[in-house]
Amino acid sequence: MKKYIMAFDSGTTSCRTLIFDSEFNIVSSAKKELKQIFPKPGWVEEDPNEIFSTQLGTAVEAMAKININAKDIVSIGITNQRETTIVWDKTTGEVLYNAIVWQCRRTSKYCDYLKANGHRDEIYQKTGLEIDAYFSATKIKWILDNVEGAKERAKNGELLFGTVETFLIWKLTKGVHVTDYSNASRTMLYNINTLEWDEELLNLMDIPRCMLPEVKNTAEVYGKTSREFFGEEIKISSAVGDQQAALFGQGCFKEAEAKNTYGTGAFLLINTGDKRVESKNGLVSTIAWGIDEKITYALEGSIFIAGSSIQWLRDDLKLIDSAEDSEYLANKVDDTEGCYVVPAFTGLGAPYWNQYARGIICGLTRSVKKAHLVRATLESMAYLSNDVLKAMEEDLGELKTLKVDGGASSNDFLMQFQADIINREVIRPENIESTVRGAAFLAALGVGMFKSIDEILKKFNGDKKFEPNMTNETRENKLKLWHKAVSRAFDWAED
């Protein structure tokens, strides 16, 4: 009988399920978009119950497409949007409040308070993270402070916290409350040096320890799904934050190997081995994965808006009918006519860390047409990625190539412009599904299908390379205007 690995990709704007055969070819997939909720400017929420039902629905659909059942599936791996915060009742499973999405800016003022009171260095030394509304800790605090009775219920041990993978596992297993090292490291509550939830940070933010999940290896069996979901139990044997999953799925197993994922946001990670590297240039240190209690660290630059800027062009501005149209239109013009788009819709992440930046369009003249604006939006992803790459190189030395993946990496125009603007070779794998592939590899590792990481490298095949083809003068002029545009976006939303 054929055996399969099922991988959940619980993302920011959609839930997907992909099913892999024993050779790690994708044999089935299903996807459904998630509704995002914007109660106030800069606030982003989702319905946790919709996340769960949508993810479960895509799993059932993907299985039905190839007519398999639970007995055919060896295990499930989960990769997820990180930092997104869910609090629910330990007994009933009822959620207290909508999921507060990683993009949400509602806790910016509290982050300012923490910085003003001298907590930046303490938090960075313990967690590797900058103080920012991006991370989970201040979102948990907001729910406890703003939902009636929540703080008391939490202290009484009645409430649980989890990021998306924790919530999914808890629901699927009927009560297993776990996370993995990669996701724990994104909460701003986990000490990545001692590998423990940090009591001082919990006390600082008045978050009860009893709310938090147990932290496990990125690849191990956490539990089994309840029979009610798939008819039979299925092991869940990996959970990994989406960007760490992509690093793993790209085969960046050695120090100094780097990748950039163009998803809802864009995230550039470099493997730093068993050593945590402290950035002097606005990057964060994070845990890439933990396998057999051995920790691998990474340095990361987070860009909050990337592929979602194309969604903005499609859904909100109605300038394109599909994401694929963006490449067609960008190629219809030779440049952007001096137009620059800074998509700081939810502030700017690395290396700027400006919570109050907002999106702007600069350099508009009557000669700017729809195609120029679309092209400028695509180019913004490459410019922001270049800013992160330069910060990374200042910390670690020159990178010769950049591996890429994620939905927007299928856009040849964007990848060529990326190579041009960083003046480095860009390598795109034949299979750009690196994130979900990483989750599948880890799930297989968690149930012993692989004996070591080295065995996984044999599953990688061809790729496409994009070589830089832009003069230094042109590149420097473009970057000069880009940085001028970015400076105009700073602090727009500050009182």
CSV table of C-alpha atoms in Angstrom, one decimal:
chain,number,residue,atom,x,y,z
A,1,MET,CA,0.0,0.0,0.0
A,2,LYS,CA,1.1,3.5,-0.8
A,3,LYS,CA,1.8,5.7,2.2
A,4,TYR,CA,1.5,9.5,2.3
A,5,ILE,CA,2.6,12.5,4.4
A,6,MET,CA,0.0,15.2,4.9
A,7,ALA,CA,1.1,18.8,5.4
A,8,PHE,CA,-1.0,21.7,6.7
A,9,ASP,CA,0.0,25.2,5.6
A,10,SER,CA,-2.0,27.4,7.9
A,11,GLY,CA,-1.1,30.8,6.5
A,12,THR,CA,-2.1,34.3,7.0
A,13,THR,CA,-4.5,34.7,4.0
A,14,SER,CA,-5.3,31.0,3.3
A,15,CYS,CA,-5.2,27.5,4.6
A,16,ARG,CA,-3.8,24.7,2.4
A,17,THR,CA,-3.3,21.0,2.7
A,18,LEU,CA,-0.8,19.3,0.5
A,19,ILE,CA,-0.3,15.5,0.4
A,20,PHE,CA,3.1,14.0,-0.5
A,21,ASP,CA,3.9,10.5,-1.6
A,22,SER,CA,6.9,8.5,-0.3
A,23,GLU,CA,9.2,10.3,-2.8
A,24,PHE,CA,7.9,13.7,-1.6
A,25,ASN,CA,6.1,14.5,-4.8
A,26,ILE,CA,2.9,16.5,-4.3
A,27,VAL,CA,0.0,14.3,-5.3
A,28,SER,CA,-2.9,16.3,-4.1
A,29,SER,CA,-3.7,19.8,-2.7
A,30,ALA,CA,-6.6,21.9,-1.6
A,31,LYS,CA,-6.7,25.6,-0.6
A,32,LYS,CA,-9.2,28.1,0.8
A,33,GLU,CA,-8.7,31.7,1.5
A,34,LEU,CA,-9.2,33.2,5.0
A,35,LYS,CA,-11.1,36.3,5.8
A,36,GLN,CA,-9.1,39.0,7.5
A,37,ILE,CA,-10.8,41.4,9.8
A,38,PHE,CA,-9.7,45.1,10.2
A,39,PRO,CA,-11.6,46.6,13.2
A,40,LYS,CA,-9.5,49.8,13.2
A,41,PRO,CA,-6.6,51.2,11.1
A,42,GLY,CA,-3.6,49.0,11.7
A,43,TRP,CA,-5.5,46.3,13.5
A,44,VAL,CA,-5.7,42.8,11.9
A,45,GLU,CA,-7.7,39.9,13.2
A,46,GLU,CA,-9.0,36.5,12.1
A,47,ASP,CA,-11.6,34.1,13.4
A,48,PRO,CA,-9.8,31.1,15.1
A,49,ASN,CA,-12.8,28.8,14.5
A,50,GLU,CA,-12.6,29.7,10.8
A,51,ILE,CA,-8.9,28.9,10.7
A,52,PHE,CA,-9.6,25.5,12.2
A,53,SER,CA,-12.6,24.6,10.1
A,54,THR,CA,-10.9,25.9,6.9
A,55,GLN,CA,-7.8,23.9,7.6
A,56,LEU,CA,-9.8,20.8,8.3
A,57,GLY,CA,-11.9,21.3,5.2
A,58,THR,CA,-8.9,21.5,2.9
A,59,ALA,CA,-7.5,18.3,4.5
A,60,VAL,CA,-10.6,16.3,3.8
A,61,GLU,CA,-10.8,17.8,0.3
A,62,ALA,CA,-7.2,16.9,-0.5
A,63,MET,CA,-7.7,13.3,0.7
A,64,ALA,CA,-10.9,13.0,-1.3
A,65,LYS,CA,-9.2,14.1,-4.5
A,66,ILE,CA,-7.0,11.0,-4.6
A,67,ASN,CA,-9.4,8.8,-2.8
A,68,ILE,CA,-7.3,8.0,0.3
A,69,ASN,CA,-8.3,7.6,3.9
A,70,ALA,CA,-6.6,8.1,7.3
A,71,LYS,CA,-5.0,4.7,7.2
A,72,ASP,CA,-2.9,5.7,4.2
A,73,ILE,CA,-1.4,8.7,6.0
A,74,VAL,CA,1.7,8.1,8.0
A,75,SER,CA,1.6,11.5,9.8
A,76,ILE,CA,0.7,15.2,9.6
A,77,GLY,CA,3.1,18.1,9.6
A,78,ILE,CA,2.0,21.6,10.4
A,79,THR,CA,3.5,24.9,9.2
A,80,ASN,CA,1.9,28.1,10.3
A,81,GLN,CA,1.7,31.8,10.3
A,82,ARG,CA,3.8,32.8,13.3
A,83,GLU,CA,3.2,35.1,16.3
A,84,THR,CA,-0.6,35.2,15.6
A,85,THR,CA,-2.2,34.9,19.1
A,86,ILE,CA,-5.2,32.9,20.2
A,87,VAL,CA,-6.5,32.6,23.8
A,88,TRP,CA,-9.2,30.0,24.6
A,89,ASP,CA,-11.1,28.3,27.4
A,90,LYS,CA,-9.2,25.2,28.6
A,91,THR,CA,-12.4,23.2,29.2
A,92,THR,CA,-14.8,24.3,26.5
A,93,GLY,CA,-12.4,25.3,23.8
A,94,GLU,CA,-14.4,28.6,23.3
A,95,VAL,CA,-12.1,31.4,22.1
A,96,LEU,CA,-12.1,34.6,24.1
A,97,TYR,CA,-11.4,36.9,21.3
A,98,ASN,CA,-10.5,36.8,17.6
A,99,ALA,CA,-7.0,35.7,16.7
A,100,ILE,CA,-4.7,38.8,16.8
A,101,VAL,CA,-2.7,38.5,13.6
A,102,TRP,CA,1.1,39.0,13.5
A,103,GLN,CA,0.6,42.1,11.3
A,104,CYS,CA,-1.6,43.9,14.0
A,105,ARG,CA,-0.3,47.2,15.3
A,106,ARG,CA,-2.6,47.7,18.3
A,107,THR,CA,0.0,47.2,20.9
A,108,SER,CA,2.5,49.7,19.5
A,109,LYS,CA,2.0,52.1,22.4
A,110,TYR,CA,2.7,49.4,25.0
A,111,CYS,CA,5.9,48.5,23.1
A,112,ASP,CA,6.9,52.2,23.3
A,113,TYR,CA,6.3,52.0,27.0
A,114,LEU,CA,8.6,48.9,27.3
A,115,LYS,CA,11.3,50.6,25.4
A,116,ALA,CA,11.0,53.9,27.3
A,117,ASN,CA,11.4,51.9,30.6
A,118,GLY,CA,14.6,50.3,29.5
A,119,HIS,CA,13.5,46.8,28.7
A,120,ARG,CA,14.9,46.6,25.1
A,121,ASP,CA,18.3,45.1,26.0
A,122,GLU,CA,16.8,42.6,28.5
A,123,ILE,CA,14.2,41.3,26.0
A,124,TYR,CA,16.7,41.2,23.1
A,125,GLN,CA,19.3,39.3,25.2
A,126,LYS,CA,16.7,36.7,26.3
A,127,THR,CA,14.6,36.3,23.3
A,128,GLY,CA,16.7,37.5,20.4
A,129,LEU,CA,13.8,39.8,19.3
A,130,GLU,CA,13.2,43.5,19.1
A,131,ILE,CA,10.4,44.9,21.1
A,132,ASP,CA,7.6,45.2,18.6
A,133,ALA,CA,3.8,44.7,18.3
A,134,TYR,CA,4.7,42.0,15.7
A,135,PHE,CA,5.4,39.3,18.4
A,136,SER,CA,2.9,37.4,20.6
A,137,ALA,CA,3.6,38.6,24.1
A,138,THR,CA,2.0,42.0,23.9
A,139,LYS,CA,-1.0,40.6,22.0
A,140,ILE,CA,-1.6,38.1,24.9
A,141,LYS,CA,-1.4,41.0,27.4
A,142,TRP,CA,-3.9,43.0,25.3
A,143,ILE,CA,-6.5,40.2,25.4
A,144,LEU,CA,-6.0,39.7,29.1
A,145,ASP,CA,-6.3,43.4,29.8
A,146,ASN,CA,-9.3,44.1,27.4
A,147,VAL,CA,-11.6,41.1,27.6
A,148,GLU,CA,-13.8,41.2,30.6
A,149,GLY,CA,-12.8,38.7,33.3
A,150,ALA,CA,-9.9,37.3,31.2
A,151,LYS,CA,-7.1,38.2,33.6
A,152,GLU,CA,-8.7,36.5,36.5
A,153,ARG,CA,-9.7,33.4,34.5
A,154,ALA,CA,-6.1,33.1,33.3
A,155,LYS,CA,-4.7,33.3,36.8
A,156,ASN,CA,-7.2,30.6,37.8
A,157,GLY,CA,-5.8,28.3,35.1
A,158,GLU,CA,-8.9,28.4,33.0
A,159,LEU,CA,-7.3,29.8,29.8
A,160,LEU,CA,-4.8,28.6,27.3
A,161,PHE,CA,-2.6,30.5,24.9
A,162,GLY,CA,-1.3,29.3,21.6
A,163,THR,CA,-0.1,30.4,18.2
A,164,VAL,CA,-1.9,28.8,15.3
A,165,GLU,CA,-0.2,25.4,15.3
A,166,THR,CA,-0.8,25.0,19.0
A,167,PHE,CA,-4.5,25.8,18.6
A,168,LEU,CA,-4.8,23.3,15.7
A,169,ILE,CA,-3.0,20.5,17.6
A,170,TRP,CA,-5.2,21.1,20.7
A,171,LYS,CA,-8.4,21.0,18.6
A,172,LEU,CA,-7.3,18.0,16.5
A,173,THR,CA,-6.1,15.9,19.5
A,174,LYS,CA,-8.8,17.0,21.9
A,175,GLY,CA,-6.4,18.6,24.4
A,176,VAL,CA,-2.7,18.2,23.6
A,177,HIS,CA,-1.2,21.6,24.4
A,178,VAL,CA,2.2,21.9,22.8
A,179,THR,CA,4.3,24.1,20.6
A,180,ASP,CA,7.8,23.6,19.1
A,181,TYR,CA,11.1,25.5,19.6
A,182,SER,CA,10.7,27.5,16.4
A,183,ASN,CA,7.3,28.9,17.3
A,184,ALA,CA,8.1,29.4,20.9
A,185,SER,CA,11.0,31.6,19.9
A,186,ARG,CA,8.6,34.0,18.2
A,187,THR,CA,6.5,34.9,21.3
A,188,MET,CA,8.9,37.3,23.0
A,189,LEU,CA,8.4,35.2,26.1
A,190,TYR,CA,10.8,32.3,25.4
A,191,ASN,CA,14.4,32.5,26.5
A,192,ILE,CA,16.3,31.1,23.5
A,193,ASN,CA,19.5,30.7,25.6
A,194,THR,CA,18.1,28.6,28.5
A,195,LEU,CA,15.3,27.1,26.4
A,196,GLU,CA,12.6,28.0,28.9
A,197,TRP,CA,9.6,30.3,29.2
A,198,ASP,CA,11.1,33.3,31.0
A,199,GLU,CA,9.6,34.0,34.4
A,200,GLU,CA,10.8,37.6,34.5
A,201,LEU,CA,9.2,38.4,31.1
A,202,LEU,CA,6.0,36.7,32.1
A,203,ASN,CA,5.9,38.8,35.3
A,204,LEU,CA,6.8,42.0,33.4
A,205,MET,CA,3.7,41.5,31.1
A,206,ASP,CA,1.5,39.9,33.8
A,207,ILE,CA,1.0,36.7,31.8
A,208,PRO,CA,0.4,33.5,33.9
A,209,ARG,CA,2.8,30.7,33.2
A,210,CYS,CA,-0.1,28.1,33.2
A,211,MET,CA,-1.5,29.5,29.9
A,212,LEU,CA,1.6,28.5,27.9
A,213,PRO,CA,2.1,25.3,26.0
A,214,GLU,CA,4.8,22.7,26.5
A,215,VAL,CA,7.7,23.2,24.2
A,216,LYS,CA,8.8,20.2,22.1
A,217,ASN,CA,11.2,19.3,19.3
A,218,THR,CA,10.2,20.5,15.8
A,219,ALA,CA,10.1,16.9,14.7
A,220,GLU,CA,8.5,14.4,17.1
A,221,VAL,CA,5.1,12.8,17.6
A,222,TYR,CA,3.0,15.2,19.7
A,223,GLY,CA,-0.2,13.1,19.7
A,224,LYS,CA,-2.9,11.7,17.4
A,225,THR,CA,-5.9,13.3,15.8
A,226,SER,CA,-9.3,12.3,17.2
A,227,ARG,CA,-11.1,9.7,15.1
A,228,GLU,CA,-14.0,12.1,14.6
A,229,PHE,CA,-12.1,14.2,12.1
A,230,PHE,CA,-10.7,11.6,9.6
A,231,GLY,CA,-12.3,8.3,10.7
A,232,GLU,CA,-9.1,7.0,12.2
A,233,GLU,CA,-6.3,8.5,14.3
A,234,ILE,CA,-3.3,10.1,12.4
A,235,LYS,CA,-0.1,11.0,14.1
A,236,ILE,CA,1.0,14.7,14.2
A,237,SER,CA,4.7,14.7,14.1
A,238,SER,CA,5.9,18.2,13.3
A,239,ALA,CA,5.1,21.8,13.9
A,240,VAL,CA,7.2,24.6,12.5
A,241,GLY,CA,6.9,28.3,11.9
A,242,ASP,CA,6.4,29.0,8.3
A,243,GLN,CA,9.7,30.8,7.7
A,244,GLN,CA,11.8,28.2,9.5
A,245,ALA,CA,9.9,25.5,7.5
A,246,ALA,CA,11.0,27.3,4.3
A,247,LEU,CA,14.6,27.3,5.5
A,248,PHE,CA,14.4,23.6,6.1
A,249,GLY,CA,12.5,23.0,2.9
A,250,GLN,CA,15.2,24.7,0.9
A,251,GLY,CA,17.8,22.4,2.4
A,252,CYS,CA,19.7,25.2,4.2
A,253,PHE,CA,21.0,22.8,6.8
A,254,LYS,CA,24.5,24.3,7.0
A,255,GLU,CA,25.8,27.5,8.5
A,256,ALA,CA,25.7,30.6,6.2
A,257,GLU,CA,23.0,29.1,3.9
A,258,ALA,CA,20.2,31.6,3.3
A,259,LYS,CA,16.7,31.9,1.8
A,260,ASN,CA,14.1,34.5,1.1
A,261,THR,CA,10.4,33.5,1.1
A,262,TYR,CA,8.0,35.8,-0.7
A,263,GLY,CA,4.6,35.1,0.9
A,264,THR,CA,2.2,37.5,2.6
A,265,GLY,CA,5.3,39.1,3.9
A,266,ALA,CA,8.9,38.4,2.9
A,267,PHE,CA,11.3,36.7,5.3
A,268,LEU,CA,15.1,36.4,4.8
A,269,LEU,CA,16.7,33.8,7.1
A,270,ILE,CA,20.2,32.5,7.4
A,271,ASN,CA,21.3,29.4,9.3
A,272,THR,CA,23.8,30.3,12.0
A,273,GLY,CA,24.3,26.7,13.3
A,274,ASP,CA,24.4,25.9,17.0
A,275,LYS,CA,25.4,29.5,17.9
A,276,ARG,CA,23.0,32.4,18.4
A,277,VAL,CA,24.3,35.5,16.4
A,278,GLU,CA,23.4,38.9,17.8
A,279,SER,CA,22.7,41.4,15.1
A,280,LYS,CA,24.0,45.0,15.1
A,281,ASN,CA,21.8,45.9,12.2
A,282,GLY,CA,18.2,45.4,13.1
A,283,LEU,CA,17.8,41.7,12.5
A,284,VAL,CA,16.5,39.2,15.1
A,285,SER,CA,17.9,36.0,16.4
A,286,THR,CA,15.5,33.1,16.4
A,287,ILE,CA,15.4,29.3,16.7
A,288,ALA,CA,15.3,27.6,13.3
A,289,TRP,CA,14.4,24.2,14.6
A,290,GLY,CA,15.1,21.8,17.4
A,291,ILE,CA,15.7,18.1,16.5
A,292,ASP,CA,16.6,15.5,19.1
A,293,GLU,CA,17.0,18.4,21.6
A,294,LYS,CA,19.7,19.9,19.4
A,295,ILE,CA,19.0,23.5,18.6
A,296,THR,CA,19.8,25.2,15.3
A,297,TYR,CA,19.6,29.0,15.3
A,298,ALA,CA,19.0,31.5,12.5
A,299,LEU,CA,19.3,35.3,11.9
A,300,GLU,CA,16.1,36.7,10.4
A,301,GLY,CA,14.9,39.9,8.7
A,302,SER,CA,11.1,40.2,8.5
A,303,ILE,CA,9.4,42.3,5.9
A,304,PHE,CA,5.7,42.7,6.9
A,305,ILE,CA,4.2,43.3,3.5
A,306,ALA,CA,5.2,41.5,0.3
A,307,GLY,CA,2.8,39.2,-1.6
A,308,SER,CA,-0.1,40.9,0.2
A,309,SER,CA,0.7,44.1,-1.7
A,310,ILE,CA,-0.3,42.2,-4.9
A,311,GLN,CA,-3.4,41.2,-3.1
A,312,TRP,CA,-4.0,44.9,-2.4
A,313,LEU,CA,-3.6,45.7,-6.1
A,314,ARG,CA,-6.1,42.9,-7.0
A,315,ASP,CA,-8.7,43.0,-4.3
A,316,ASP,CA,-8.7,46.6,-3.1
A,317,LEU,CA,-7.5,48.8,-6.0
A,318,LYS,CA,-8.9,46.4,-8.7
A,319,LEU,CA,-5.9,47.2,-10.9
A,320,ILE,CA,-5.3,43.5,-11.7
A,321,ASP,CA,-7.6,40.5,-12.0
A,322,SER,CA,-5.0,37.9,-10.7
A,323,ALA,CA,-1.6,37.8,-9.2
A,324,GLU,CA,-0.2,36.6,-12.5
A,325,ASP,CA,-1.4,39.8,-14.2
A,326,SER,CA,1.2,41.7,-12.2
A,327,GLU,CA,4.1,40.2,-14.1
A,328,TYR,CA,2.4,40.8,-17.5
A,329,LEU,CA,1.8,44.5,-16.7
A,330,ALA,CA,5.3,45.0,-15.2
A,331,ASN,CA,6.8,43.8,-18.5
A,332,LYS,CA,4.7,46.2,-20.5
A,333,VAL,CA,6.7,49.2,-19.4
A,334,ASP,CA,10.5,49.8,-19.2
A,335,ASP,CA,10.5,51.3,-15.8
A,336,THR,CA,8.2,52.9,-13.2
A,337,GLU,CA,8.4,56.4,-14.5
A,338,GLY,CA,10.0,57.5,-11.2
A,339,CYS,CA,7.2,56.1,-9.1
A,340,TYR,CA,8.0,54.3,-5.9
A,341,VAL,CA,5.6,52.3,-3.7
A,342,VAL,CA,6.5,51.7,0.0
A,343,PRO,CA,4.0,49.1,1.2
A,344,ALA,CA,4.3,49.9,4.9
A,345,PHE,CA,0.7,49.1,5.5
A,346,THR,CA,1.4,47.7,9.0
A,347,GLY,CA,4.7,49.5,9.7
A,348,LEU,CA,8.2,48.6,8.6
A,349,GLY,CA,10.0,45.5,9.9
A,350,ALA,CA,13.7,44.8,9.6
A,351,PRO,CA,16.0,46.6,9.4
A,352,TYR,CA,14.0,49.7,10.2
A,353,TRP,CA,11.6,48.6,12.9
A,354,ASN,CA,9.4,51.6,12.6
A,355,GLN,CA,6.0,50.8,14.0
A,356,TYR,CA,4.4,54.0,12.9
A,357,ALA,CA,5.5,54.0,9.2
A,358,ARG,CA,2.6,53.7,6.7
A,359,GLY,CA,2.3,52.9,3.0
A,360,ILE,CA,3.0,55.7,0.6
A,361,ILE,CA,3.3,56.2,-3.2
A,362,CYS,CA,6.0,58.7,-4.2
A,363,GLY,CA,7.0,60.3,-7.5
A,364,LEU,CA,3.6,60.5,-9.1
A,365,THR,CA,3.2,62.4,-12.3
A,366,ARG,CA,0.5,62.3,-15.0
A,367,SER,CA,2.7,60.0,-17.0
A,368,VAL,CA,2.4,57.2,-14.4
A,369,LYS,CA,-0.1,54.6,-15.6
A,370,LYS,CA,-1.5,51.5,-14.1
A,371,ALA,CA,1.4,49.3,-15.3
A,372,HIS,CA,3.9,51.6,-13.7
A,373,LEU,CA,2.2,51.4,-10.4
A,374,VAL,CA,2.0,47.6,-10.6
A,375,ARG,CA,5.6,47.4,-11.5
A,376,ALA,CA,6.6,49.8,-8.6
A,377,THR,CA,4.7,47.6,-6.2
A,378,LEU,CA,6.5,44.5,-7.4
A,379,GLU,CA,9.9,46.3,-7.2
A,380,SER,CA,9.2,47.3,-3.6
A,381,MET,CA,9.5,43.6,-2.5
A,382,ALA,CA,13.0,43.5,-4.1
A,383,TYR,CA,14.1,46.8,-2.5
A,384,LEU,CA,12.9,45.7,1.0
A,385,SER,CA,14.7,42.4,0.6
A,386,ASN,CA,17.8,44.2,-0.5
A,387,ASP,CA,17.7,46.3,2.7
A,388,VAL,CA,17.5,43.2,4.8
A,389,LEU,CA,20.2,41.4,2.8
A,390,LYS,CA,22.6,44.3,3.3
A,391,ALA,CA,22.0,44.3,7.0
A,392,MET,CA,22.6,40.6,7.1
A,393,GLU,CA,25.9,40.9,5.2
A,394,GLU,CA,27.1,43.6,7.7
A,395,ASP,CA,26.5,41.1,10.5
A,396,LEU,CA,27.9,37.9,8.8
A,397,GLY,CA,29.9,38.8,5.7
A,398,GLU,CA,29.0,38.7,2.0
A,399,LEU,CA,26.5,36.1,0.7
A,400,LYS,CA,27.2,34.9,-2.8
A,401,THR,CA,23.7,33.6,-3.7
A,402,LEU,CA,20.2,33.9,-2.4
A,403,LYS,CA,17.7,31.0,-2.5
A,404,VAL,CA,14.1,32.0,-3.0
A,405,ASP,CA,10.7,30.5,-2.6
A,406,GLY,CA,7.0,31.4,-1.9
A,407,GLY,CA,4.2,32.3,-4.2
A,408,ALA,CA,5.6,35.5,-5.5
A,409,SER,CA,8.9,33.8,-6.4
A,410,SER,CA,7.2,32.3,-9.4
A,411,ASN,CA,7.2,35.8,-10.9
A,412,ASP,CA,10.2,35.9,-13.3
A,413,PHE,CA,10.1,39.7,-13.5
A,414,LEU,CA,10.4,40.0,-9.8
A,415,MET,CA,13.2,37.4,-9.5
A,416,GLN,CA,15.2,39.1,-12.2
A,417,PHE,CA,14.8,42.5,-10.6
A,418,GLN,CA,15.8,41.0,-7.3
A,419,ALA,CA,19.0,39.6,-8.8
A,420,ASP,CA,19.6,43.0,-10.4
A,421,ILE,CA,19.1,45.1,-7.3
A,422,ILE,CA,21.1,42.9,-4.9
A,423,ASN,CA,23.8,42.2,-7.6
A,424,ARG,CA,23.8,38.5,-6.6
A,425,GLU,CA,22.7,35.3,-8.1
A,426,VAL,CA,19.1,34.3,-7.2
A,427,ILE,CA,18.3,30.6,-7.2
A,428,ARG,CA,14.7,29.4,-7.4
A,429,PRO,CA,14.1,25.6,-6.8
A,430,GLU,CA,12.0,23.6,-9.3
A,431,ASN,CA,9.5,23.2,-6.5
A,432,ILE,CA,8.8,26.6,-4.9
A,433,GLU,CA,6.6,24.9,-2.2
A,434,SER,CA,9.6,25.0,0.2
A,435,THR,CA,7.5,26.0,3.3
A,436,VAL,CA,5.1,23.1,3.2
A,437,ARG,CA,7.8,20.7,1.9
A,438,GLY,CA,9.8,21.6,5.0
A,439,ALA,CA,6.9,20.7,7.2
A,440,ALA,CA,6.5,17.4,5.3
A,441,PHE,CA,10.2,16.5,5.6
A,442,LEU,CA,10.1,17.3,9.4
A,443,ALA,CA,6.9,15.2,9.8
A,444,ALA,CA,8.7,12.3,8.1
A,445,LEU,CA,11.7,12.8,10.3
A,446,GLY,CA,9.5,12.8,13.4
A,447,VAL,CA,8.1,9.3,12.6
A,448,GLY,CA,11.5,7.9,11.6
A,449,MET,CA,11.1,7.8,7.8
A,450,PHE,CA,14.4,9.6,7.6
A,451,LYS,CA,17.3,8.6,10.0
A,452,SER,CA,19.1,12.0,9.5
A,453,ILE,CA,18.8,15.4,7.9
A,454,ASP,CA,21.5,14.3,5.3
A,455,GLU,CA,19.1,11.7,3.9
A,456,ILE,CA,16.6,14.5,3.1
A,457,LEU,CA,19.1,16.3,0.8
A,458,LYS,CA,18.7,13.4,-1.7
A,459,LYS,CA,15.1,14.5,-2.3
A,460,PHE,CA,16.2,17.9,-3.9
A,461,ASN,CA,16.3,18.4,-7.6
A,462,GLY,CA,16.8,21.2,-10.2
A,463,ASP,CA,16.5,24.9,-10.0
A,464,LYS,CA,16.5,28.1,-12.1
A,465,LYS,CA,19.1,30.8,-11.7
A,466,PHE,CA,18.7,34.5,-12.3
A,467,GLU,CA,21.9,36.4,-12.9
A,468,PRO,CA,22.2,40.2,-12.3
A,469,ASN,CA,22.1,42.3,-15.4
A,470,MET,CA,22.0,46.0,-14.3
A,471,THR,CA,24.7,48.6,-14.3
A,472,ASN,CA,26.1,49.8,-11.0
A,473,GLU,CA,25.0,53.4,-11.9
A,474,THR,CA,21.4,52.4,-12.5
A,475,ARG,CA,21.3,50.3,-9.4
A,476,GLU,CA,22.7,53.1,-7.2
A,477,ASN,CA,20.3,55.6,-8.6
A,478,LYS,CA,17.3,53.4,-8.0
A,479,LEU,CA,18.4,52.6,-4.5
A,480,LYS,CA,19.0,56.2,-3.7
A,481,LEU,CA,15.4,57.1,-4.7
A,482,TRP,CA,14.0,54.1,-2.9
A,483,HIS,CA,15.6,55.1,0.4
A,484,LYS,CA,14.4,58.6,-0.1
A,485,ALA,CA,10.8,57.2,-0.5
A,486,VAL,CA,11.2,55.0,2.6
A,487,SER,CA,12.2,58.0,4.7
A,488,ARG,CA,9.0,59.7,3.8
A,489,ALA,CA,7.0,56.8,5.2
A,490,PHE,CA,8.5,56.9,8.6
A,491,ASP,CA,6.4,57.8,11.6
A,492,TRP,CA,3.3,58.7,9.6
A,493,ALA,CA,0.9,57.2,12.1
A,494,GLU,CA,2.6,58.6,15.2
A,495,ASP,CA,0.5,61.1,17.2
